[in-house]
Amino acid sequence: MDDGGLAMKTVKCQSLSDAIERLQKYVDEVWHSSPRFTEADRRKWFKAVPEDSYGEEKYRVELWVLEGSPVKQIVIINHLMKEICCHDGTLHKEIRFVWDVYDEERYGSFRRGRAARVGRGASCE
């Protein structure tokens, strides 16, 4: 099926810190690569990190927004699913960073959710 070149790229990472590092490199390339940007001009992340669901850190979900008007990037970090989804300002998914990926042979190529567990067709994205 032709997606018109709009398929979301998935980047496999070793850990959460590696995924965040790669996310920052991606954002720097998109928003801070112009020679006119200095370190002082770098946009900052606004971060919302609510209390952990069920009192456990593994259930944490974070929302990060890159400052700017209009909004430049929206990022959702899902600790349980071990993925970072990076959206542009119009909420189109651009890129996903996953870490500590489980057995690809058993679950398929980065499939998540019920479809992955029961081995059914398409990804749940």
PDB file of C-alpha atoms in Angstrom:
ATOM      1  CA  MET A   1       0.000   0.000   0.000  1.00  0.00           C
ATOM      2  CA  ASP A   2       1.402   3.396  -0.997  1.00  0.00           C
ATOM      3  CA  ASP A   3       1.379   5.854   1.890  1.00  0.00           C
ATOM      4  CA  GLY A   4       2.604   8.762  -0.206  1.00  0.00           C
ATOM      5  CA  GLY A   5       5.908   8.798   1.671  1.00  0.00           C
ATOM      6  CA  LEU A   6       4.204   9.576   4.979  1.00  0.00           C
ATOM      7  CA  ALA A   7       5.179   6.401   6.845  1.00  0.00           C
ATOM      8  CA  MET A   8       6.428   7.034  10.337  1.00  0.00           C
ATOM      9  CA  LYS A   9      10.055   6.040  10.856  1.00  0.00           C
ATOM     10  CA  THR A  10      10.884   3.824  13.843  1.00  0.00           C
ATOM     11  CA  VAL A  11      14.307   4.069  15.491  1.00  0.00           C
ATOM     12  CA  LYS A  12      15.431   1.202  17.726  1.00  0.00           C
ATOM     13  CA  CYS A  13      17.384   2.386  20.789  1.00  0.00           C
ATOM     14  CA  GLN A  14      19.253   0.673  23.616  1.00  0.00           C
ATOM     15  CA  SER A  15      17.651   2.537  26.534  1.00  0.00           C
ATOM     16  CA  LEU A  16      15.391   5.435  27.486  1.00  0.00           C
ATOM     17  CA  SER A  17      18.370   7.786  27.761  1.00  0.00           C
ATOM     18  CA  ASP A  18      19.572   6.690  24.306  1.00  0.00           C
ATOM     19  CA  ALA A  19      16.069   7.303  22.903  1.00  0.00           C
ATOM     20  CA  ILE A  20      15.940  10.801  24.450  1.00  0.00           C
ATOM     21  CA  GLU A  21      19.406  11.571  23.080  1.00  0.00           C
ATOM     22  CA  ARG A  22      18.334  10.513  19.588  1.00  0.00           C
ATOM     23  CA  LEU A  23      15.099  12.493  19.920  1.00  0.00           C
ATOM     24  CA  GLN A  24      17.112  15.607  20.784  1.00  0.00           C
ATOM     25  CA  LYS A  25      19.431  15.045  17.802  1.00  0.00           C
ATOM     26  CA  TYR A  26      16.380  14.703  15.548  1.00  0.00           C
ATOM     27  CA  VAL A  27      14.829  17.912  16.913  1.00  0.00           C
ATOM     28  CA  ASP A  28      18.154  19.754  16.639  1.00  0.00           C
ATOM     29  CA  GLU A  29      18.436  18.693  13.008  1.00  0.00           C
ATOM     30  CA  VAL A  30      14.890  19.854  12.226  1.00  0.00           C
ATOM     31  CA  TRP A  31      14.718  23.063  14.279  1.00  0.00           C
ATOM     32  CA  HIS A  32      18.255  24.131  15.244  1.00  0.00           C
ATOM     33  CA  SER A  33      20.385  23.344  12.182  1.00  0.00           C
ATOM     34  CA  SER A  34      20.262  26.855  10.735  1.00  0.00           C
ATOM     35  CA  PRO A  35      23.579  28.727  11.124  1.00  0.00           C
ATOM     36  CA  ARG A  36      21.661  31.649  12.647  1.00  0.00           C
ATOM     37  CA  PHE A  37      20.793  29.571  15.736  1.00  0.00           C
ATOM     38  CA  THR A  38      23.114  29.896  18.699  1.00  0.00           C
ATOM     39  CA  GLU A  39      22.979  27.847  21.872  1.00  0.00           C
ATOM     40  CA  ALA A  40      21.042  30.710  23.502  1.00  0.00           C
ATOM     41  CA  ASP A  41      18.428  30.559  20.704  1.00  0.00           C
ATOM     42  CA  ARG A  42      17.633  26.887  21.204  1.00  0.00           C
ATOM     43  CA  ARG A  43      13.989  26.212  21.892  1.00  0.00           C
ATOM     44  CA  LYS A  44      13.212  24.711  25.269  1.00  0.00           C
ATOM     45  CA  TRP A  45      11.040  21.738  26.145  1.00  0.00           C
ATOM     46  CA  PHE A  46       7.976  22.310  28.301  1.00  0.00           C
ATOM     47  CA  LYS A  47       7.466  19.045  30.174  1.00  0.00           C
ATOM     48  CA  ALA A  48       4.373  17.680  31.898  1.00  0.00           C
ATOM     49  CA  VAL A  49       5.186  14.681  34.043  1.00  0.00           C
ATOM     50  CA  PRO A  50       2.167  13.692  36.138  1.00  0.00           C
ATOM     51  CA  GLU A  51       2.290  11.398  39.123  1.00  0.00           C
ATOM     52  CA  ASP A  52       2.974   7.830  38.134  1.00  0.00           C
ATOM     53  CA  SER A  53      -0.172   5.834  37.473  1.00  0.00           C
ATOM     54  CA  TYR A  54      -0.752   3.119  40.026  1.00  0.00           C
ATOM     55  CA  GLY A  55       2.141   4.556  42.040  1.00  0.00           C
ATOM     56  CA  GLU A  56       4.730   2.887  39.783  1.00  0.00           C
ATOM     57  CA  GLU A  57       7.267   4.630  37.560  1.00  0.00           C
ATOM     58  CA  LYS A  58       6.880   2.028  34.803  1.00  0.00           C
ATOM     59  CA  TYR A  59       3.358   3.366  34.088  1.00  0.00           C
ATOM     60  CA  ARG A  60       4.562   6.949  33.622  1.00  0.00           C
ATOM     61  CA  VAL A  61       3.473   8.918  30.561  1.00  0.00           C
ATOM     62  CA  GLU A  62       5.188  12.238  29.827  1.00  0.00           C
ATOM     63  CA  LEU A  63       4.127  15.030  27.496  1.00  0.00           C
ATOM     64  CA  TRP A  64       6.806  17.335  26.100  1.00  0.00           C
ATOM     65  CA  VAL A  65       6.138  20.368  23.901  1.00  0.00           C
ATOM     66  CA  LEU A  66       8.907  22.258  22.094  1.00  0.00           C
ATOM     67  CA  GLU A  67       8.374  25.969  22.605  1.00  0.00           C
ATOM     68  CA  GLY A  68       7.349  28.132  19.726  1.00  0.00           C
ATOM     69  CA  SER A  69       4.310  29.654  18.141  1.00  0.00           C
ATOM     70  CA  PRO A  70       2.853  27.696  16.549  1.00  0.00           C
ATOM     71  CA  VAL A  71       3.929  24.639  18.514  1.00  0.00           C
ATOM     72  CA  LYS A  72       6.963  22.998  16.905  1.00  0.00           C
ATOM     73  CA  GLN A  73       7.025  19.425  18.262  1.00  0.00           C
ATOM     74  CA  ILE A  74       4.816  17.404  20.578  1.00  0.00           C
ATOM     75  CA  VAL A  75       6.347  14.327  22.193  1.00  0.00           C
ATOM     76  CA  ILE A  76       4.668  11.572  24.192  1.00  0.00           C
ATOM     77  CA  ILE A  77       6.908   9.266  26.211  1.00  0.00           C
ATOM     78  CA  ASN A  78       5.175   6.050  27.252  1.00  0.00           C
ATOM     79  CA  HIS A  79       7.355   4.199  29.762  1.00  0.00           C
ATOM     80  CA  LEU A  80       5.268   1.012  29.795  1.00  0.00           C
ATOM     81  CA  MET A  81       5.295   0.643  25.999  1.00  0.00           C
ATOM     82  CA  LYS A  82       8.919   1.832  25.948  1.00  0.00           C
ATOM     83  CA  GLU A  83       8.372   4.267  23.120  1.00  0.00           C
ATOM     84  CA  ILE A  84       8.638   7.951  22.329  1.00  0.00           C
ATOM     85  CA  CYS A  85       6.272   9.244  19.650  1.00  0.00           C
ATOM     86  CA  CYS A  86       7.278  12.547  18.121  1.00  0.00           C
ATOM     87  CA  HIS A  87       4.549  14.560  16.392  1.00  0.00           C
ATOM     88  CA  ASP A  88       4.759  17.778  14.440  1.00  0.00           C
ATOM     89  CA  GLY A  89       2.644  20.786  15.416  1.00  0.00           C
ATOM     90  CA  THR A  90      -0.343  19.396  13.486  1.00  0.00           C
ATOM     91  CA  LEU A  91      -0.177  16.094  15.422  1.00  0.00           C
ATOM     92  CA  HIS A  92       1.080  14.050  12.471  1.00  0.00           C
ATOM     93  CA  LYS A  93       3.426  11.338  13.729  1.00  0.00           C
ATOM     94  CA  GLU A  94       6.894  11.921  12.347  1.00  0.00           C
ATOM     95  CA  ILE A  95       9.178   9.490  14.095  1.00  0.00           C
ATOM     96  CA  ARG A  96       9.083   6.945  16.899  1.00  0.00           C
ATOM     97  CA  PHE A  97      11.934   5.896  19.169  1.00  0.00           C
ATOM     98  CA  VAL A  98      11.622   2.537  20.933  1.00  0.00           C
ATOM     99  CA  TRP A  99      13.965   1.035  23.488  1.00  0.00           C
ATOM    100  CA  ASP A 100      14.518  -2.341  25.078  1.00  0.00           C
ATOM    101  CA  VAL A 101      12.530  -3.904  22.229  1.00  0.00           C
ATOM    102  CA  TYR A 102      11.210  -7.352  23.001  1.00  0.00           C
ATOM    103  CA  ASP A 103      11.535 -10.464  20.850  1.00  0.00           C
ATOM    104  CA  GLU A 104      10.924  -9.273  17.274  1.00  0.00           C
ATOM    105  CA  GLU A 105      10.585 -12.811  15.941  1.00  0.00           C
ATOM    106  CA  ARG A 106       7.734 -13.509  18.338  1.00  0.00           C
ATOM    107  CA  TYR A 107       5.969 -10.165  18.116  1.00  0.00           C
ATOM    108  CA  GLY A 108       6.837  -8.897  14.655  1.00  0.00           C
ATOM    109  CA  SER A 109       8.450  -5.660  13.689  1.00  0.00           C
ATOM    110  CA  PHE A 110       7.724  -3.287  16.565  1.00  0.00           C
ATOM    111  CA  ARG A 111       4.013  -4.163  16.692  1.00  0.00           C
ATOM    112  CA  ARG A 112       2.316  -3.072  19.880  1.00  0.00           C
ATOM    113  CA  GLY A 113      -0.925  -3.686  21.698  1.00  0.00           C
ATOM    114  CA  ARG A 114      -3.466  -6.456  21.240  1.00  0.00           C
ATOM    115  CA  ALA A 115      -2.631  -7.155  17.583  1.00  0.00           C
ATOM    116  CA  ALA A 116       0.954  -7.933  18.595  1.00  0.00           C
ATOM    117  CA  ARG A 117      -0.060 -10.201  21.486  1.00  0.00           C
ATOM    118  CA  VAL A 118      -2.490 -12.295  19.471  1.00  0.00           C
ATOM    119  CA  GLY A 119      -0.376 -12.260  16.320  1.00  0.00           C
ATOM    120  CA  ARG A 120      -2.937 -10.570  14.093  1.00  0.00           C
ATOM    121  CA  GLY A 121      -2.249  -8.546  10.976  1.00  0.00           C
ATOM    122  CA  ALA A 122      -1.490  -4.868  11.085  1.00  0.00           C
ATOM    123  CA  SER A 123       0.060  -2.734  13.741  1.00  0.00           C
ATOM    124  CA  CYS A 124      -2.215  -0.918  16.184  1.00  0.00           C
ATOM    125  CA  GLU A 125      -0.972   2.530  15.191  1.00  0.00           C
TER     126      GLU A 125
END
